[in-house]
Amino acid sequence: MSGLERRVRRIAIFGKSHELWPVAALLAKDLPADIELIVVEDGRPVDPAAVTIRLDDISLARLGIGPDQLKMTDSAIFSLGVELRGWQGDDSRFFLTGSGNLPPILDIPIHQIMLRAALAYDQPDRFAYLYQPFRLPARAMEAGRFAFQSTDPRSPLSMLRPTVQIDRADYASLLRNSVTSGKSEIVEARPKAIEMTAADHSIDRIALDSGQAIEADFYIDVSGAVAGLTNGFSRSDWHSLAEAIPFDRISSARGSKLLSGTERHVVAQAFKGGLTITTPLRSGSIVRHLYASSLPGGEEERVLAGADANVAPSEPGFVRQPWTGNLVRLGGASASFGPFLSADMMLLQHQAMILAEHLPTRSNMSVEAREYNRRHLIVAEQLRDFVLLPFALNRRNDAPWCRIQEEKMPESLIRKIDQFRSRGRLVTYDGEMFDEQSWIDLMIGFGLIPDRIDPIALSLDLTDMARRLKNLSRAFDQALAAMPSNEDVEP
């Protein structure tokens, strides 16, 4: 039987628990009945960390996981987004939330109408202030209120995009329990050596430190241990983001701070030399520091990280061709975006869903590899651009923040910024990972004032428009007043 005709019967996945189980759970849902999944888990302890996931994330829907299942974990709490503190100066605050699109008025986006009003009174600096009343999710978050998304498109609450904050160990356990044992074999071990076929450089078998050996037709590496044993993966494929995110150290620790009535959301606090991300959980918090090792001295670094913190190097970036031969790299084996906006978990789950759609069923998998690599690159670049946007627009005057400039940003992000600055419009593409409204809100909130007004907005009757806007604002005010406070929401 030729290689083209030979079917894939065994798929092996290797990695640390927090990256392995999101992938294994999603693959197990779509795995053909005649394919066996072998899960090789690296059981060593990992640094403490939390992840934030939108409740409408398609991966949760595919897994059949909703708020009720999440509530049963020890750590999960619900929120509406992340607060960015100090990014535009030490006292600045901005609430970044997922959001449905604001309803246009007479087919004109509300931010264009607010821009027309600000410029009509020669007060461009009031643009963000005039726009703020229409950011219902952000206003709710700032006021310490919470509600789940309404399914009624006429309700203002349909704009909400709630998130869950959960210890990543709890998340891994939840997903591990969803993998049915009948379809999979679970082994706790680490890869030790690889045997490869000289002719096509495909992997034949992987020896484990337990003395076992795994033979499969297709191998998945989610944490980098397998790829590290091969000679076929060059650093030339690594696309570094070190200039755009110039923080080369990351520390992780558990905090003792308990939830307050209003502050249940993630806080990303910019400071001189770095960024602190604090994620409240039900019984405490997870604190992660990203910072430039060249700035603090040894004692200052110890104080910053904390006596109990685990410190590791951080090198943000991603590979462009993660699937080669019969090995595909996901998660930490293929990219590192860091904890900001839980970008690493977001990428991992998108990679898993793409892979599930391209699971090879025959040993010749070149077509699937090309398509997976193409879609992986689209997702990685979209995620990269949104994560980098507030870094590109930050207004801090201390190093290295002040040296992060648009010139160091990807061309695709510069194009988005320039288009919005020029005309107040956002360049979007099919399959965007982030809401258009979130892009617009972040650009306005970080001080981008378009140079030109949409020509259609120039023809508006501002008196009539003021009445329409007041009615919309009143509906948002009433919805906000009716929302329960965080203290009344469980968990």
PDB file of N, CA and C in Angstrom, residues 18-19 21-23 25-27 51-54 57-63 65 166 171-172 175 330-331 342-356 372 379 383 433:
ATOM      1  N   HIS A  18      -1.354  22.615  31.002  1.00  0.00           N
ATOM      2  CA  HIS A  18      -2.160  23.787  30.698  1.00  0.00           C
ATOM      3  C   HIS A  18      -2.263  24.049  29.203  1.00  0.00           C
ATOM      4  N   GLU A  19      -1.317  23.529  28.410  1.00  0.00           N
ATOM      5  CA  GLU A  19      -1.402  23.671  26.954  1.00  0.00           C
ATOM      6  C   GLU A  19      -1.928  22.404  26.298  1.00  0.00           C
ATOM      7  N   TRP A  21      -4.222  20.018  27.465  1.00  0.00           N
ATOM      8  CA  TRP A  21      -5.627  19.632  27.562  1.00  0.00           C
ATOM      9  C   TRP A  21      -6.580  20.503  26.756  1.00  0.00           C
ATOM     10  N   PRO A  22      -6.344  21.820  26.578  1.00  0.00           N
ATOM     11  CA  PRO A  22      -7.212  22.557  25.659  1.00  0.00           C
ATOM     12  C   PRO A  22      -7.182  21.988  24.247  1.00  0.00           C
ATOM     13  N   VAL A  23      -6.007  21.521  23.814  1.00  0.00           N
ATOM     14  CA  VAL A  23      -5.887  20.951  22.471  1.00  0.00           C
ATOM     15  C   VAL A  23      -6.489  19.556  22.429  1.00  0.00           C
ATOM     16  N   ALA A  25      -8.743  18.185  24.288  1.00  0.00           N
ATOM     17  CA  ALA A  25     -10.202  18.186  24.437  1.00  0.00           C
ATOM     18  C   ALA A  25     -10.885  18.573  23.135  1.00  0.00           C
ATOM     19  N   LEU A  26     -10.351  19.590  22.451  1.00  0.00           N
ATOM     20  CA  LEU A  26     -10.968  20.016  21.190  1.00  0.00           C
ATOM     21  C   LEU A  26     -10.775  18.972  20.100  1.00  0.00           C
ATOM     22  N   LEU A  27      -9.612  18.336  20.050  1.00  0.00           N
ATOM     23  CA  LEU A  27      -9.391  17.309  19.031  1.00  0.00           C
ATOM     24  C   LEU A  27     -10.260  16.089  19.289  1.00  0.00           C
ATOM     25  N   VAL A  51      -6.004  32.552  33.165  1.00  0.00           N
ATOM     26  CA  VAL A  51      -6.406  32.894  31.807  1.00  0.00           C
ATOM     27  C   VAL A  51      -7.782  33.548  31.851  1.00  0.00           C
ATOM     28  N   THR A  52      -8.008  34.418  30.892  1.00  0.00           N
ATOM     29  CA  THR A  52      -9.300  35.080  30.741  1.00  0.00           C
ATOM     30  C   THR A  52      -9.861  34.696  29.385  1.00  0.00           C
ATOM     31  N   ILE A  53     -11.084  34.175  29.370  1.00  0.00           N
ATOM     32  CA  ILE A  53     -11.688  33.671  28.139  1.00  0.00           C
ATOM     33  C   ILE A  53     -13.090  34.239  28.010  1.00  0.00           C
ATOM     34  N   ARG A  54     -13.442  34.721  26.843  1.00  0.00           N
ATOM     35  CA  ARG A  54     -14.804  35.194  26.629  1.00  0.00           C
ATOM     36  C   ARG A  54     -15.776  34.033  26.646  1.00  0.00           C
ATOM     37  N   ASP A  57     -16.670  32.495  23.413  1.00  0.00           N
ATOM     38  CA  ASP A  57     -15.583  31.916  22.626  1.00  0.00           C
ATOM     39  C   ASP A  57     -16.065  30.624  21.988  1.00  0.00           C
ATOM     40  N   ILE A  58     -15.782  30.464  20.719  1.00  0.00           N
ATOM     41  CA  ILE A  58     -16.290  29.313  19.978  1.00  0.00           C
ATOM     42  C   ILE A  58     -15.725  28.006  20.519  1.00  0.00           C
ATOM     43  N   SER A  59     -14.523  28.049  21.110  1.00  0.00           N
ATOM     44  CA  SER A  59     -13.950  26.813  21.650  1.00  0.00           C
ATOM     45  C   SER A  59     -14.766  26.295  22.825  1.00  0.00           C
ATOM     46  N   LEU A  60     -15.268  27.201  23.689  1.00  0.00           N
ATOM     47  CA  LEU A  60     -16.113  26.761  24.800  1.00  0.00           C
ATOM     48  C   LEU A  60     -17.415  26.169  24.272  1.00  0.00           C
ATOM     49  N   ALA A  61     -17.961  26.782  23.222  1.00  0.00           N
ATOM     50  CA  ALA A  61     -19.195  26.253  22.640  1.00  0.00           C
ATOM     51  C   ALA A  61     -18.973  24.855  22.078  1.00  0.00           C
ATOM     52  N   ARG A  62     -17.851  24.639  21.405  1.00  0.00           N
ATOM     53  CA  ARG A  62     -17.568  23.317  20.839  1.00  0.00           C
ATOM     54  C   ARG A  62     -17.415  22.264  21.921  1.00  0.00           C
ATOM     55  N   LEU A  63     -16.874  22.683  23.060  1.00  0.00           N
ATOM     56  CA  LEU A  63     -16.663  21.753  24.163  1.00  0.00           C
ATOM     57  C   LEU A  63     -17.899  21.595  25.038  1.00  0.00           C
ATOM     58  N   ILE A  65     -19.023  23.822  27.164  1.00  0.00           N
ATOM     59  CA  ILE A  65     -18.726  24.382  28.484  1.00  0.00           C
ATOM     60  C   ILE A  65     -19.361  25.761  28.596  1.00  0.00           C
ATOM     61  N   ILE A 166      -9.985  32.396  35.238  1.00  0.00           N
ATOM     62  CA  ILE A 166      -9.857  31.083  35.860  1.00  0.00           C
ATOM     63  C   ILE A 166      -8.388  30.706  35.963  1.00  0.00           C
ATOM     64  N   TYR A 171      -8.565  25.210  34.716  1.00  0.00           N
ATOM     65  CA  TYR A 171      -9.075  25.107  33.351  1.00  0.00           C
ATOM     66  C   TYR A 171      -8.583  23.818  32.701  1.00  0.00           C
ATOM     67  N   ALA A 172      -7.309  23.496  32.908  1.00  0.00           N
ATOM     68  CA  ALA A 172      -6.761  22.254  32.355  1.00  0.00           C
ATOM     69  C   ALA A 172      -7.481  21.038  32.936  1.00  0.00           C
ATOM     70  N   LEU A 175     -10.927  20.603  31.367  1.00  0.00           N
ATOM     71  CA  LEU A 175     -10.858  20.061  30.012  1.00  0.00           C
ATOM     72  C   LEU A 175     -10.386  18.613  30.012  1.00  0.00           C
ATOM     73  N   LEU A 330       2.089  23.642  18.289  1.00  0.00           N
ATOM     74  CA  LEU A 330       1.045  24.551  18.751  1.00  0.00           C
ATOM     75  C   LEU A 330       1.511  25.191  20.053  1.00  0.00           C
ATOM     76  N   GLY A 331       0.745  26.151  20.559  1.00  0.00           N
ATOM     77  CA  GLY A 331       1.011  26.734  21.857  1.00  0.00           C
ATOM     78  C   GLY A 331       2.426  27.244  21.993  1.00  0.00           C
ATOM     79  N   SER A 342      -4.464  37.429  27.837  1.00  0.00           N
ATOM     80  CA  SER A 342      -4.441  35.956  27.724  1.00  0.00           C
ATOM     81  C   SER A 342      -4.200  35.537  26.280  1.00  0.00           C
ATOM     82  N   ALA A 343      -3.274  36.231  25.631  1.00  0.00           N
ATOM     83  CA  ALA A 343      -3.045  36.014  24.205  1.00  0.00           C
ATOM     84  C   ALA A 343      -2.562  34.602  23.903  1.00  0.00           C
ATOM     85  N   ASP A 344      -1.733  34.035  24.779  1.00  0.00           N
ATOM     86  CA  ASP A 344      -1.217  32.694  24.512  1.00  0.00           C
ATOM     87  C   ASP A 344      -2.332  31.646  24.476  1.00  0.00           C
ATOM     88  N   MET A 345      -3.268  31.730  25.434  1.00  0.00           N
ATOM     89  CA  MET A 345      -4.370  30.774  25.440  1.00  0.00           C
ATOM     90  C   MET A 345      -5.301  31.008  24.255  1.00  0.00           C
ATOM     91  N   MET A 346      -5.513  32.265  23.908  1.00  0.00           N
ATOM     92  CA  MET A 346      -6.376  32.566  22.769  1.00  0.00           C
ATOM     93  C   MET A 346      -5.816  31.962  21.490  1.00  0.00           C
ATOM     94  N   LEU A 347      -4.506  32.123  21.286  1.00  0.00           N
ATOM     95  CA  LEU A 347      -3.885  31.551  20.094  1.00  0.00           C
ATOM     96  C   LEU A 347      -3.963  30.033  20.121  1.00  0.00           C
ATOM     97  N   LEU A 348      -3.652  29.434  21.274  1.00  0.00           N
ATOM     98  CA  LEU A 348      -3.655  27.977  21.385  1.00  0.00           C
ATOM     99  C   LEU A 348      -5.004  27.388  21.002  1.00  0.00           C
ATOM    100  N   GLN A 349      -6.088  27.979  21.506  1.00  0.00           N
ATOM    101  CA  GLN A 349      -7.409  27.411  21.224  1.00  0.00           C
ATOM    102  C   GLN A 349      -7.810  27.627  19.774  1.00  0.00           C
ATOM    103  N   HIS A 350      -7.411  28.748  19.179  1.00  0.00           N
ATOM    104  CA  HIS A 350      -7.671  28.925  17.747  1.00  0.00           C
ATOM    105  C   HIS A 350      -6.864  27.917  16.933  1.00  0.00           C
ATOM    106  N   GLN A 351      -5.609  27.692  17.311  1.00  0.00           N
ATOM    107  CA  GLN A 351      -4.802  26.700  16.609  1.00  0.00           C
ATOM    108  C   GLN A 351      -5.457  25.325  16.685  1.00  0.00           C
ATOM    109  N   ALA A 352      -5.957  24.970  17.870  1.00  0.00           N
ATOM    110  CA  ALA A 352      -6.570  23.653  18.050  1.00  0.00           C
ATOM    111  C   ALA A 352      -7.803  23.494  17.174  1.00  0.00           C
ATOM    112  N   MET A 353      -8.605  24.552  17.075  1.00  0.00           N
ATOM    113  CA  MET A 353      -9.814  24.459  16.245  1.00  0.00           C
ATOM    114  C   MET A 353      -9.463  24.353  14.765  1.00  0.00           C
ATOM    115  N   ILE A 354      -8.434  25.089  14.340  1.00  0.00           N
ATOM    116  CA  ILE A 354      -7.996  24.978  12.940  1.00  0.00           C
ATOM    117  C   ILE A 354      -7.466  23.577  12.668  1.00  0.00           C
ATOM    118  N   LEU A 355      -6.671  23.065  13.611  1.00  0.00           N
ATOM    119  CA  LEU A 355      -6.114  21.723  13.422  1.00  0.00           C
ATOM    120  C   LEU A 355      -7.217  20.673  13.363  1.00  0.00           C
ATOM    121  N   ALA A 356      -8.248  20.827  14.208  1.00  0.00           N
ATOM    122  CA  ALA A 356      -9.346  19.866  14.204  1.00  0.00           C
ATOM    123  C   ALA A 356     -10.029  19.806  12.842  1.00  0.00           C
ATOM    124  N   TYR A 372      -3.109  24.606   7.011  1.00  0.00           N
ATOM    125  CA  TYR A 372      -3.005  24.933   8.429  1.00  0.00           C
ATOM    126  C   TYR A 372      -2.007  26.069   8.642  1.00  0.00           C
ATOM    127  N   VAL A 379      -4.128  34.027  11.970  1.00  0.00           N
ATOM    128  CA  VAL A 379      -4.541  34.173  13.365  1.00  0.00           C
ATOM    129  C   VAL A 379      -3.430  34.816  14.187  1.00  0.00           C
ATOM    130  N   LEU A 383      -3.814  38.448  16.092  1.00  0.00           N
ATOM    131  CA  LEU A 383      -3.624  38.517  17.533  1.00  0.00           C
ATOM    132  C   LEU A 383      -2.470  39.452  17.877  1.00  0.00           C
ATOM    133  N   MET A 433     -10.469  38.233  14.528  1.00  0.00           N
ATOM    134  CA  MET A 433     -10.578  37.616  15.853  1.00  0.00           C
ATOM    135  C   MET A 433     -11.230  38.546  16.864  1.00  0.00           C
TER     136      MET A 433
END
